[in-house]
XYZ file of C-alpha atoms in Angstrom:
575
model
C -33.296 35.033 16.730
C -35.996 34.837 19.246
C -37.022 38.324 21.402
C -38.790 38.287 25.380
C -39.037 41.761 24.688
C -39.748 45.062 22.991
C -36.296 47.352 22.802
C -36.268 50.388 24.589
C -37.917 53.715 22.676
C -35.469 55.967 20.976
C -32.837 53.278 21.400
C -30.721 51.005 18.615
C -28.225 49.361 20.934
C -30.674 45.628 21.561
C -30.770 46.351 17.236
C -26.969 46.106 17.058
C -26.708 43.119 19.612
C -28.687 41.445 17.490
C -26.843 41.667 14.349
C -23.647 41.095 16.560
C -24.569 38.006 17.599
C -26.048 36.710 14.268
C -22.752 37.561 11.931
C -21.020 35.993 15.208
C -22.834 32.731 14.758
C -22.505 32.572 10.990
C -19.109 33.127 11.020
C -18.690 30.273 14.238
C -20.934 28.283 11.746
C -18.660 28.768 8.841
C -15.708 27.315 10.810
C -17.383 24.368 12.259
C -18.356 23.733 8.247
C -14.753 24.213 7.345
C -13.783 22.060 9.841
C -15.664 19.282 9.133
C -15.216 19.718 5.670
C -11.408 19.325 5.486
C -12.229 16.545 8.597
C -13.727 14.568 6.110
C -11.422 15.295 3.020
C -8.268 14.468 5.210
C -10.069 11.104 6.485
C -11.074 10.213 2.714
C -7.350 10.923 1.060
C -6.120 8.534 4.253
C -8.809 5.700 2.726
C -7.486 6.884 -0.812
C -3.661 6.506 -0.266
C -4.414 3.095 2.091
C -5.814 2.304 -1.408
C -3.066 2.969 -3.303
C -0.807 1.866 -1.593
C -2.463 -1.846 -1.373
C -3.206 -1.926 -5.342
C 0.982 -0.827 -5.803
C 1.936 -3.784 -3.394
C -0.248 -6.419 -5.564
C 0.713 -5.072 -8.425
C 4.788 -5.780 -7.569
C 3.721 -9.156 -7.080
C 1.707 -9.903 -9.787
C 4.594 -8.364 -11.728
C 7.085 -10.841 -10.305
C 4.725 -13.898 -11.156
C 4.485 -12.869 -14.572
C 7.848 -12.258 -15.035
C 9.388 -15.304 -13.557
C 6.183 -17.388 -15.888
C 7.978 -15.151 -19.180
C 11.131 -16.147 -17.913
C 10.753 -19.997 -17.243
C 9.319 -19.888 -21.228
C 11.963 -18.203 -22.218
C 14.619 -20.856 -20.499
C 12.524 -23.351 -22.621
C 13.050 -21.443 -25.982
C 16.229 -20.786 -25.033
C 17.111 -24.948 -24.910
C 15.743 -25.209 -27.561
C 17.687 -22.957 -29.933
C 20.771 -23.785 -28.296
C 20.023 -27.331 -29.039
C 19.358 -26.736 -32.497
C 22.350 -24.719 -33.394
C 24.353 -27.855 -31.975
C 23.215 -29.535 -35.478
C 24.869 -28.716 -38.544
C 21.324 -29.577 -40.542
C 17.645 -29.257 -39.287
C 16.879 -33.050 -38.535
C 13.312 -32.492 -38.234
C 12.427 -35.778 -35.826
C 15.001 -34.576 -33.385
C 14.087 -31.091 -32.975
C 10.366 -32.662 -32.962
C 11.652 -35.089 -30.253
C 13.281 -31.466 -28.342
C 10.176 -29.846 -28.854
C 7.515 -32.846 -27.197
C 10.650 -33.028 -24.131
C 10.933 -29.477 -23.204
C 6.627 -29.287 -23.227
C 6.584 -32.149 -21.184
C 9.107 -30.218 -18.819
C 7.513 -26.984 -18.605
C 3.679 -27.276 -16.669
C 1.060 -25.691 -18.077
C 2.317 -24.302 -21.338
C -0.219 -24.780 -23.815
C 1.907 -25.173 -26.712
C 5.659 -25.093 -28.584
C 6.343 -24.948 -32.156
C 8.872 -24.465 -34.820
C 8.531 -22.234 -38.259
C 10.954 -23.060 -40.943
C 12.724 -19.477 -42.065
C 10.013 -19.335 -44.256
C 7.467 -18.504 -41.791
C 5.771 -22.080 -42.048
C 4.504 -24.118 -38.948
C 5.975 -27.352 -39.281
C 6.439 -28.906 -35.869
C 4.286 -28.303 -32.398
C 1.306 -29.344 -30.902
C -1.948 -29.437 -32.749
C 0.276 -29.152 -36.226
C -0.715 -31.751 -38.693
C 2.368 -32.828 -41.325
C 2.141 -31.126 -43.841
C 0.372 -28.359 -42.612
C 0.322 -25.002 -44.448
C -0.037 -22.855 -41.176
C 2.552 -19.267 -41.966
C 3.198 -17.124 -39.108
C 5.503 -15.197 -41.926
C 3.149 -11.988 -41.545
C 3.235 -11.684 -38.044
C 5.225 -8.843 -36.515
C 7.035 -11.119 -33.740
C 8.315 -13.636 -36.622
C 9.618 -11.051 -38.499
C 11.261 -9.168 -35.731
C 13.307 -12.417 -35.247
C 14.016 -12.861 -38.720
C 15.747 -9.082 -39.501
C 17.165 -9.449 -36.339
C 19.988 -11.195 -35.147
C 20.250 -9.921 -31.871
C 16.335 -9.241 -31.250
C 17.056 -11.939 -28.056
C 13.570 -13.195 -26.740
C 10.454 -11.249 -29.036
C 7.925 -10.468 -26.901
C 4.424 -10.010 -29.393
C 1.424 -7.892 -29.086
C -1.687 -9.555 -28.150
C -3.423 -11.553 -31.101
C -5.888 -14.442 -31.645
C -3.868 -17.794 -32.349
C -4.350 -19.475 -36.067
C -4.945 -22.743 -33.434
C -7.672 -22.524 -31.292
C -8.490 -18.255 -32.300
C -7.470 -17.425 -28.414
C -6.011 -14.265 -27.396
C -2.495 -14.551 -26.231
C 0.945 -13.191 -26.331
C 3.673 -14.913 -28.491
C 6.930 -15.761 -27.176
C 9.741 -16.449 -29.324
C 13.053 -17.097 -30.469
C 15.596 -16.967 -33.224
C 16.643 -20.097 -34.340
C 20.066 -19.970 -36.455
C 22.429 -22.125 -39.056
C 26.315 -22.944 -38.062
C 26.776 -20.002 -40.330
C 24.419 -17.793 -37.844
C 21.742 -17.572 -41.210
C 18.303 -17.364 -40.015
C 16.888 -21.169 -39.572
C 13.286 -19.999 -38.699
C 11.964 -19.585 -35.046
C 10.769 -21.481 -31.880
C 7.778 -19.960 -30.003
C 5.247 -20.196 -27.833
C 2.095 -18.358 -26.340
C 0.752 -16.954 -22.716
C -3.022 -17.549 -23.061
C -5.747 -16.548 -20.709
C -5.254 -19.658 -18.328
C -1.903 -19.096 -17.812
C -3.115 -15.644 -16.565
C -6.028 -17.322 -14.434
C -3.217 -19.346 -12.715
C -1.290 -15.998 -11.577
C -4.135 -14.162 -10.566
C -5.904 -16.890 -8.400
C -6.268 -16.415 -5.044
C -5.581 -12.337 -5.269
C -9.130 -10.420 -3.884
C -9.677 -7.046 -4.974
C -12.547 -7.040 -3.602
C -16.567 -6.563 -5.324
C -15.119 -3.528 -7.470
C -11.531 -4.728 -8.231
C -9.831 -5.758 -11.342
C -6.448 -6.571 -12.386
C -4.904 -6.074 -16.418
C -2.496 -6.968 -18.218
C -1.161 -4.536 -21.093
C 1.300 -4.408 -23.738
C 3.954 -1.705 -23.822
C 1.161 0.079 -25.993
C -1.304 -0.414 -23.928
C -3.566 -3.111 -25.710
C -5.197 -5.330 -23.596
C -3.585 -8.501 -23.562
C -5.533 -10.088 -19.871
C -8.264 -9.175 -17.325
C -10.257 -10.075 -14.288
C -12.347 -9.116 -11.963
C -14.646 -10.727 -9.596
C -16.347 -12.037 -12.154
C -13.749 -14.009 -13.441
C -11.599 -13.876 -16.514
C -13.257 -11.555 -19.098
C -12.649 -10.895 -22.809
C -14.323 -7.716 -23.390
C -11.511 -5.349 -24.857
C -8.889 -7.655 -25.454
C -6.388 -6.618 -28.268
C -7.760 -3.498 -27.974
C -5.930 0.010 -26.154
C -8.930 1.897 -25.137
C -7.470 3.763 -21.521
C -8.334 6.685 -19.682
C -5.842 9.640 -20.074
C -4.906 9.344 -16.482
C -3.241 5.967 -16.992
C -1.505 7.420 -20.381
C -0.450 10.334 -18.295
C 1.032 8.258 -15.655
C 3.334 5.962 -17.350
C 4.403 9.262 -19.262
C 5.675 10.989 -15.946
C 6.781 7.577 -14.416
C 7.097 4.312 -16.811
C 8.060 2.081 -14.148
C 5.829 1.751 -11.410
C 3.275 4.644 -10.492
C 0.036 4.913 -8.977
C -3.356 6.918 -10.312
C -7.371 7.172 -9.834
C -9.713 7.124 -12.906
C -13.178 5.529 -14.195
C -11.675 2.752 -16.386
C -12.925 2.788 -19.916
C -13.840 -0.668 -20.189
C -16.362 -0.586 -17.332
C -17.109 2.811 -16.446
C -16.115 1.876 -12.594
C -13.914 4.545 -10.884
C -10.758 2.544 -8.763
C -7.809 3.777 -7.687
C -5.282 1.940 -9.369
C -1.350 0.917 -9.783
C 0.743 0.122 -12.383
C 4.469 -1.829 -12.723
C 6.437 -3.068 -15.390
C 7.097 -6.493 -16.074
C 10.591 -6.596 -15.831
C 12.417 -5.367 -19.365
C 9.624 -7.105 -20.783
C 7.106 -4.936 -23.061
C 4.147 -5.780 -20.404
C 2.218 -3.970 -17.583
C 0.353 -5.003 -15.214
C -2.405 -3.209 -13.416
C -4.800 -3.290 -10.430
C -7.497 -1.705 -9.175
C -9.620 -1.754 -5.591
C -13.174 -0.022 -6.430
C -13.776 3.419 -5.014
C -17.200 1.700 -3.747
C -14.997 -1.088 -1.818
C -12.517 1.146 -0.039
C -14.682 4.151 0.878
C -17.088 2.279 2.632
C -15.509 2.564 5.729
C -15.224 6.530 5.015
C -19.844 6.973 5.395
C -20.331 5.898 9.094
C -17.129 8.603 9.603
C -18.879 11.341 7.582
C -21.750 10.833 9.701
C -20.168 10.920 12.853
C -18.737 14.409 11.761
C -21.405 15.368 10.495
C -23.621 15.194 13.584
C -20.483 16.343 15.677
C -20.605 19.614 13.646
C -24.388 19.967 13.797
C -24.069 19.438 17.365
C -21.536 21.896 18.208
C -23.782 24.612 15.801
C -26.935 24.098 18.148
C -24.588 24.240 21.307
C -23.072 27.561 20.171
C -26.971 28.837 18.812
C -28.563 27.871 22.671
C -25.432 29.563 24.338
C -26.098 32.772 22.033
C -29.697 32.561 22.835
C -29.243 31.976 26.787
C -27.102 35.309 26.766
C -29.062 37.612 24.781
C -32.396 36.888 26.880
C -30.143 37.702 29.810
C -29.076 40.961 28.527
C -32.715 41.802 27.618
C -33.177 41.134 31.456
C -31.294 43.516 33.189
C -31.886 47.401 33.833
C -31.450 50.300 31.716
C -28.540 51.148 34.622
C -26.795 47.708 34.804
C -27.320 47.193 30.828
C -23.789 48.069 29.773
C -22.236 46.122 33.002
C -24.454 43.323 32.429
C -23.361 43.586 28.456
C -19.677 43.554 30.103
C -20.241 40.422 32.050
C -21.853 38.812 29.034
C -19.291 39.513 26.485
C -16.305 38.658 29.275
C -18.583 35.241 29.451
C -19.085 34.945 25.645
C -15.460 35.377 25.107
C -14.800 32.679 27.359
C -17.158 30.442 25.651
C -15.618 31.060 22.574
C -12.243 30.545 23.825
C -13.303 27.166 25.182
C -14.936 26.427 21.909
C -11.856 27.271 20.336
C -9.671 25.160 22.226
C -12.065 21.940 21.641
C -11.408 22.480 18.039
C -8.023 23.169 18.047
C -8.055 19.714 19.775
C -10.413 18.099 17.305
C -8.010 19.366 14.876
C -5.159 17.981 16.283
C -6.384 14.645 16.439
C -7.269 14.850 12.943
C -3.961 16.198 11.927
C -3.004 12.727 12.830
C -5.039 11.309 9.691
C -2.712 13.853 7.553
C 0.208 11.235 6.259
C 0.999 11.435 2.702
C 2.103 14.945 3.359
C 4.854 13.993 6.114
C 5.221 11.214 3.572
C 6.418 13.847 0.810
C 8.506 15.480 3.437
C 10.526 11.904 4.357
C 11.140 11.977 0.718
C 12.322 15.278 0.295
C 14.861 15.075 3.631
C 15.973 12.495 1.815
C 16.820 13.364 -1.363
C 18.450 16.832 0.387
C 20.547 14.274 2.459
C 22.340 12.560 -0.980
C 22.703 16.124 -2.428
C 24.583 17.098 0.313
C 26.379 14.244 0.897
C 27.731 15.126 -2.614
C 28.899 18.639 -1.808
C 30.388 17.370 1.902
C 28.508 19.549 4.277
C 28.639 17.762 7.108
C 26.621 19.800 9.504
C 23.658 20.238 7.436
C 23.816 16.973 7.092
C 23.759 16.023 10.469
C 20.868 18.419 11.037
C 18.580 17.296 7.941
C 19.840 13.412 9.787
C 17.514 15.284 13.267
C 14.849 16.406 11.207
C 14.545 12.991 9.406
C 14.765 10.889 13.060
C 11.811 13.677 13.990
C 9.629 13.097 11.144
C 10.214 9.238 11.501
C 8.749 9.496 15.248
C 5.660 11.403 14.087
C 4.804 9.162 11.359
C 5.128 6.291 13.733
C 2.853 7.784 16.163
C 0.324 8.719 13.286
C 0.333 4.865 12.702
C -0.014 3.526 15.823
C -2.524 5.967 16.417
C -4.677 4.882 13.163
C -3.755 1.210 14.063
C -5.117 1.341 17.709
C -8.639 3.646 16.477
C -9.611 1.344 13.203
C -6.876 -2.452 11.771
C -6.749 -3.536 15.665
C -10.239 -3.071 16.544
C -11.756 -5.064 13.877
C -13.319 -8.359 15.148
C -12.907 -10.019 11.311
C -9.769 -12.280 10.366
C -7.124 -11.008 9.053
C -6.028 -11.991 5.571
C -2.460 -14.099 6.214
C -0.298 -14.955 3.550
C 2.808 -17.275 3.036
C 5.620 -14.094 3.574
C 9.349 -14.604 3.302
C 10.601 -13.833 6.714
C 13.532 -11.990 5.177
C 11.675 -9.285 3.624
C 9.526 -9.108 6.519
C 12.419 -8.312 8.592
C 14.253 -5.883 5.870
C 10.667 -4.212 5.528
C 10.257 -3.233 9.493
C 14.021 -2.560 10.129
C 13.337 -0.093 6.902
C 11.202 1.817 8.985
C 13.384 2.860 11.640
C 15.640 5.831 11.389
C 19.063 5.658 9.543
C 21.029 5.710 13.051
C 19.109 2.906 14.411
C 18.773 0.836 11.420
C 22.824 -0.024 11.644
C 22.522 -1.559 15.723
C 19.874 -4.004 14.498
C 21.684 -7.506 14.932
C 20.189 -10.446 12.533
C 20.302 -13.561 14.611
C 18.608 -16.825 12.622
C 18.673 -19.803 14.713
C 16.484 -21.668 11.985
C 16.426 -22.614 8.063
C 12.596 -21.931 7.740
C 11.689 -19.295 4.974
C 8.512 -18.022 5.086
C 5.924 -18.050 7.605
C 2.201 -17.735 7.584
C 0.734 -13.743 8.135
C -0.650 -10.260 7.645
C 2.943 -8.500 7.048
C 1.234 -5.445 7.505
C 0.354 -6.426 10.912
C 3.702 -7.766 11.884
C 5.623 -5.034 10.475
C 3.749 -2.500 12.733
C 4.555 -4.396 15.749
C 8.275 -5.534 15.224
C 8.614 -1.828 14.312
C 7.096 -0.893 17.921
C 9.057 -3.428 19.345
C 12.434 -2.314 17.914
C 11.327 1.856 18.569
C 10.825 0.375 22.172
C 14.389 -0.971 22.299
C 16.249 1.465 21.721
C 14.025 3.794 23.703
C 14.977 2.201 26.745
C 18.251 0.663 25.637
C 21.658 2.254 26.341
C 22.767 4.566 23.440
C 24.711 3.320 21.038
C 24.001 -0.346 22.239
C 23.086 -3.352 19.593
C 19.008 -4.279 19.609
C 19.157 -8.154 19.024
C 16.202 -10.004 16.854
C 16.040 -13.898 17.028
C 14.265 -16.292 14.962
C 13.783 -19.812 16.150
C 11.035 -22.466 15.590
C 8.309 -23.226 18.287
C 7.139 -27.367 18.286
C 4.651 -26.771 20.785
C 2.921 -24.842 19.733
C 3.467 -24.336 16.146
C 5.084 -21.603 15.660
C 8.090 -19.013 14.234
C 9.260 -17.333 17.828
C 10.889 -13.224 17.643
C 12.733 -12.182 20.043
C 13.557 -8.518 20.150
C 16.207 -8.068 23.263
C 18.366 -4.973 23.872
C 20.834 -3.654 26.859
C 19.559 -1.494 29.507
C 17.648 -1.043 32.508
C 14.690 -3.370 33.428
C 10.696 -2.935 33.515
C 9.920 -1.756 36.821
C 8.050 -4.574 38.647
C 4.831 -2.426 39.040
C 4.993 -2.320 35.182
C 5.535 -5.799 34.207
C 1.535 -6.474 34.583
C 0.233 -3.279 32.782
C 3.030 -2.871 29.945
C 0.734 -4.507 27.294
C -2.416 -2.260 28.314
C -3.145 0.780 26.274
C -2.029 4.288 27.486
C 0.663 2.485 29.693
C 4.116 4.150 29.182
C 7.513 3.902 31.081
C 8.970 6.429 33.159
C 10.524 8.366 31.029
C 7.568 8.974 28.246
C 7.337 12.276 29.045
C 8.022 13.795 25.112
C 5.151 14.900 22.325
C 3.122 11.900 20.827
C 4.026 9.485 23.310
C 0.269 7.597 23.783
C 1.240 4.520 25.279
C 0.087 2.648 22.433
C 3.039 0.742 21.218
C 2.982 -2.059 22.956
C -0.664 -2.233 23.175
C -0.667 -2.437 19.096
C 1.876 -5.094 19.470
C -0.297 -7.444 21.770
C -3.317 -6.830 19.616
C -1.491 -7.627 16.387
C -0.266 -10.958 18.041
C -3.683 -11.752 19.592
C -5.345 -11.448 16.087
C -2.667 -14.234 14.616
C -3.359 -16.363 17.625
C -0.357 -16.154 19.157
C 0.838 -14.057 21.690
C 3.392 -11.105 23.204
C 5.345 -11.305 26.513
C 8.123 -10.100 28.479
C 10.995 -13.215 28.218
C 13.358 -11.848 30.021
C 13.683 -8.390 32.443
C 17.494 -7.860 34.271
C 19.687 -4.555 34.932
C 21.192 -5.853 32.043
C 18.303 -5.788 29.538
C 15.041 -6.618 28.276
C 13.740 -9.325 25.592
C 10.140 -9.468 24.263
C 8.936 -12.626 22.649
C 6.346 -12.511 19.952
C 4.952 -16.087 19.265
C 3.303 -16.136 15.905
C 1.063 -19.337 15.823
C 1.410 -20.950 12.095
C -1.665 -23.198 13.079
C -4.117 -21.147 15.457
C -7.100 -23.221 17.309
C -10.493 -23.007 15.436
């Protein structure tokens, strides 16, 4: 600490200033540290979790590929053996005939064949007459030969005896009029059957997606690379996957370094089905942390700056001190400590802003707590407490309110000011609509009306996008609406321009005309947004969202009767 000046003789009170003022500013420096410390841990769990949660949503629908692929084989085998228990006697040109039909049906499936009960291949593609190809050692055969009710066999992966590809078997039991075992029908999933689900899903430099057995051996894989075949047929996996489909052998989520190539991703898992198959993916802790350097930086300098402001205030006072008179030293320390204390009051109060704002990036815990008012909800729903039902009912409308301000507020700061596109995708309108209506709070969710004034399915977008704004839209309507009063969402089809129109209309009092220009500009909010987290960022997010799909948001209709907002999302924007 720099000195202007020797201390008084015979004196230790400039001594004990000193040491004040130094344990003062380590301490001040230890909470700026912590501060930006759990700044920065809070900001990367946010980047973790948006992680997760993006791998879990690709997984559920690479799971649902794969299992309607397993089951359109399966409706093949199925004909088949139906067919064939039709016949009193295997008439081996017929079922031949069956076999060559139901390929030719069933695009992209690289082979079906018959084995005799004996285990022999005798009819299929690539099977000579008179072959002596025996699938009698293989586990899946034999499964369907002990037993009866075995239903479709679903094998391990294993390299074909045609072609030495790895693949899973499909197969089923093929039975006499006397229900004796006739042999089976089967077929495989290879690797380009696997190549056709994954294309067109990007995970990114760092990404990969798997395929497992119910064991764990690997039975598919890519990653930006391609298809690969490193590890196939083999179960090498870290212990946190093994550890997650212990505690949850559904679905789950987990982060690791994956065995096969030593790159850490935070990953998700789901079941195919009741099938013995998982399927996993993975986004690249490089890929999705990226964002999370220029952010450590930026707290990192705010820290350093605050440290020097506090160090030059600390200096400014103690060379003041040093100034004054042996007879106006302990007023003058007065005024400076009174002045200090103000400072660090101020100081204070800035951080217990900063930390406010970044309480904001702090989700997955209110997350837990949505799940926990809602599982003490059904249990007392089962022992008929009304009132503490109604009140945990509150507290969940409460939490739902905070977690939609957290998102709009995370929306408006980083998704809607990108200048990039946004990835669309063909979305059934449906489950779009089910998804954001999901969002809102039990007592709202039931006054959402359904109108559908066309047949079209799907429609072209980023559902993540949409979702946020019909959910602003809908939190809007019943903000302003009357209590107790229906919120009304219509779906029609736009000509000119191309495009699926959403209305979102409720009943209640009109925009005020000096609000109809600003109501889509951030920080504007209506009369009555006087409560905590209101930011006047709802229908700011909603604009945004629209603008990046190159369509638009605007006020259709504004009467003492009610309000109706039309979103107009452009299936064919200019450019």
């Amino acid at each position: 600490m720099p000195d202007t000046g020797p201390p008084a003789a015979g004196t230790s009170p400039s001594r004990e200033v000193r040491l004040w003022l130094v344990a003062a500013n380590v301490l001040a420096v230890l909470l700026v540290a912590t501060l930006a410390a759990v700044a920065a841990s809070v900001s990367r769990a946010a980047l973790v979790q948006r992680a997760s949660d993006a791998a879990q949503n690709i997984a559920g629908s690479l799971q649902q590929g794969i299992g309607a692929r397993i089951d359109l084989i399966d409706m093949t085998l199925r004909t088949v053996a139906r067919r064939h228990a039709e016949h009193q006697t295997v008439d081996m040109a017929a079922l031949d005939r069956l076999l060559q039909e139901q390929q030719s049906l069933l695009s992209g499936l690289n082979s079906l064949r018959y084995a005799d009960a004996a285990g022999r291949v005798r009819l299929g593609r690539g099977i000579a007459e008179g072959s002596t190809l025996s699938i009698a050692g293989r586990a899946y055969f034999q499964q369907a030969r002990d037993d009866p009710e075995a239903g479709l066999v679903v094998s391990e992966p294993l390299q074909t005896f045609v072609g030495n590809a790895w693949a899973l078997m499909l197969a089923r039991r093929l039975e006499h009029a006397d229900g004796s075992f006739a042999g089976v029908v089967f077929a495989d999933l290879t690797a380009d059957d696997f190549e056709r689900l994954f294309e067109g899903v990007n995970l990114g430099s760092n990404g990969a997606i798997t395929v497992r057995s119910a064991t764990l051996r690997m039975v598919a894989r890519r990653t930006a690379q391609g298809m690969q075949t490193l590890g196939l047929g083999g179960d090498a996996v870290s212990d946190a996957l093994r550890e997650a489909i212990a505690r949850q052998p559904v679905a789950g989520t987990f982060s690791a370094r994956t065995v096969v190539d030593q790159i850490e991703r935070a990953s998700a898992y789901h079941r195919v089905g009741e099938h013995p198959l998982y399927v996993l993916t993975g986004l690249g802790t490089r890929d999705y942390l990226r964002p999370w350097l220029p952010e450590l930086a930026g707290i990192a300098l705010l820290a350093l700056l605050l440290c020097l402001a506090l160090a030059g205030a600390t200096v400014v006072g103690y060379r003041a001190w040093r100034r004054g008179a042996a007879l106006e030293r302990e007023q003058l320390l007065r005024q400076r400590s009174e002045q200090h204390a103000a400072e660090l009051h101020q100081l204070l109060t800035e951080r217990s802003t900063m930390l406010d704002v970044l309480a904001h990036e702090v989700r997955q815990p209110l997350h837990n707590a949505a799940a926990a008012l809602q599982r003490a909800k059904v249990a007392l729903a089962a022992v008929a407490d009304p009132v503490a039902e109604q009140r945990v009912q509150r507290a969940e409308g409460v939490l739902s309110q905070v977690l939609s301000s957290i998102d709009n507020t995370l929306a408006s700061a980083s998704l809607l000011g990108r200048a990039g596109p946004i990835a669309r995708q063909d979305t059934d309108i449906d489950t779009f609509l089910q998804v954001a209506i999901a969002d809102m709070p039990p007592a709202e969710r039931q006054h959402v009306r359904i109108e559908r004034l066309t047949g079209t399915r799907t429609a072209s977008m980023d559902m993540g996008l949409m979702r946020l704004a019909l959910r602003n839209l809908l939190a809007n309507a019943f903000k302003y609406g009357l209590p107790g009063t229906p919120v009304v969402v219509t779906l029609q089809d736009s000509d000119d321009p191309l495009a699926l129109l959403v209305d979102v209309g409720n009943t209640g009092p009109a925009v005020p005309d000096d609000l109809v220009p600003h109501m889509f500009e951030r920080g504007v909010r209506g009369r009555h947004d006087g409560g905590p987290g209101g930011r006047g960022l709802g229908l700011h997010i909603v604009q945004r969202v629209m603008e990046l799909h190159g369509g638009s948001a605007e006020l259709l209709r504004n009467t003492p009767e009610g309000i109706t907002v039309r979103l107009v999302l452009v299936q064919a924007p200019a450019g």
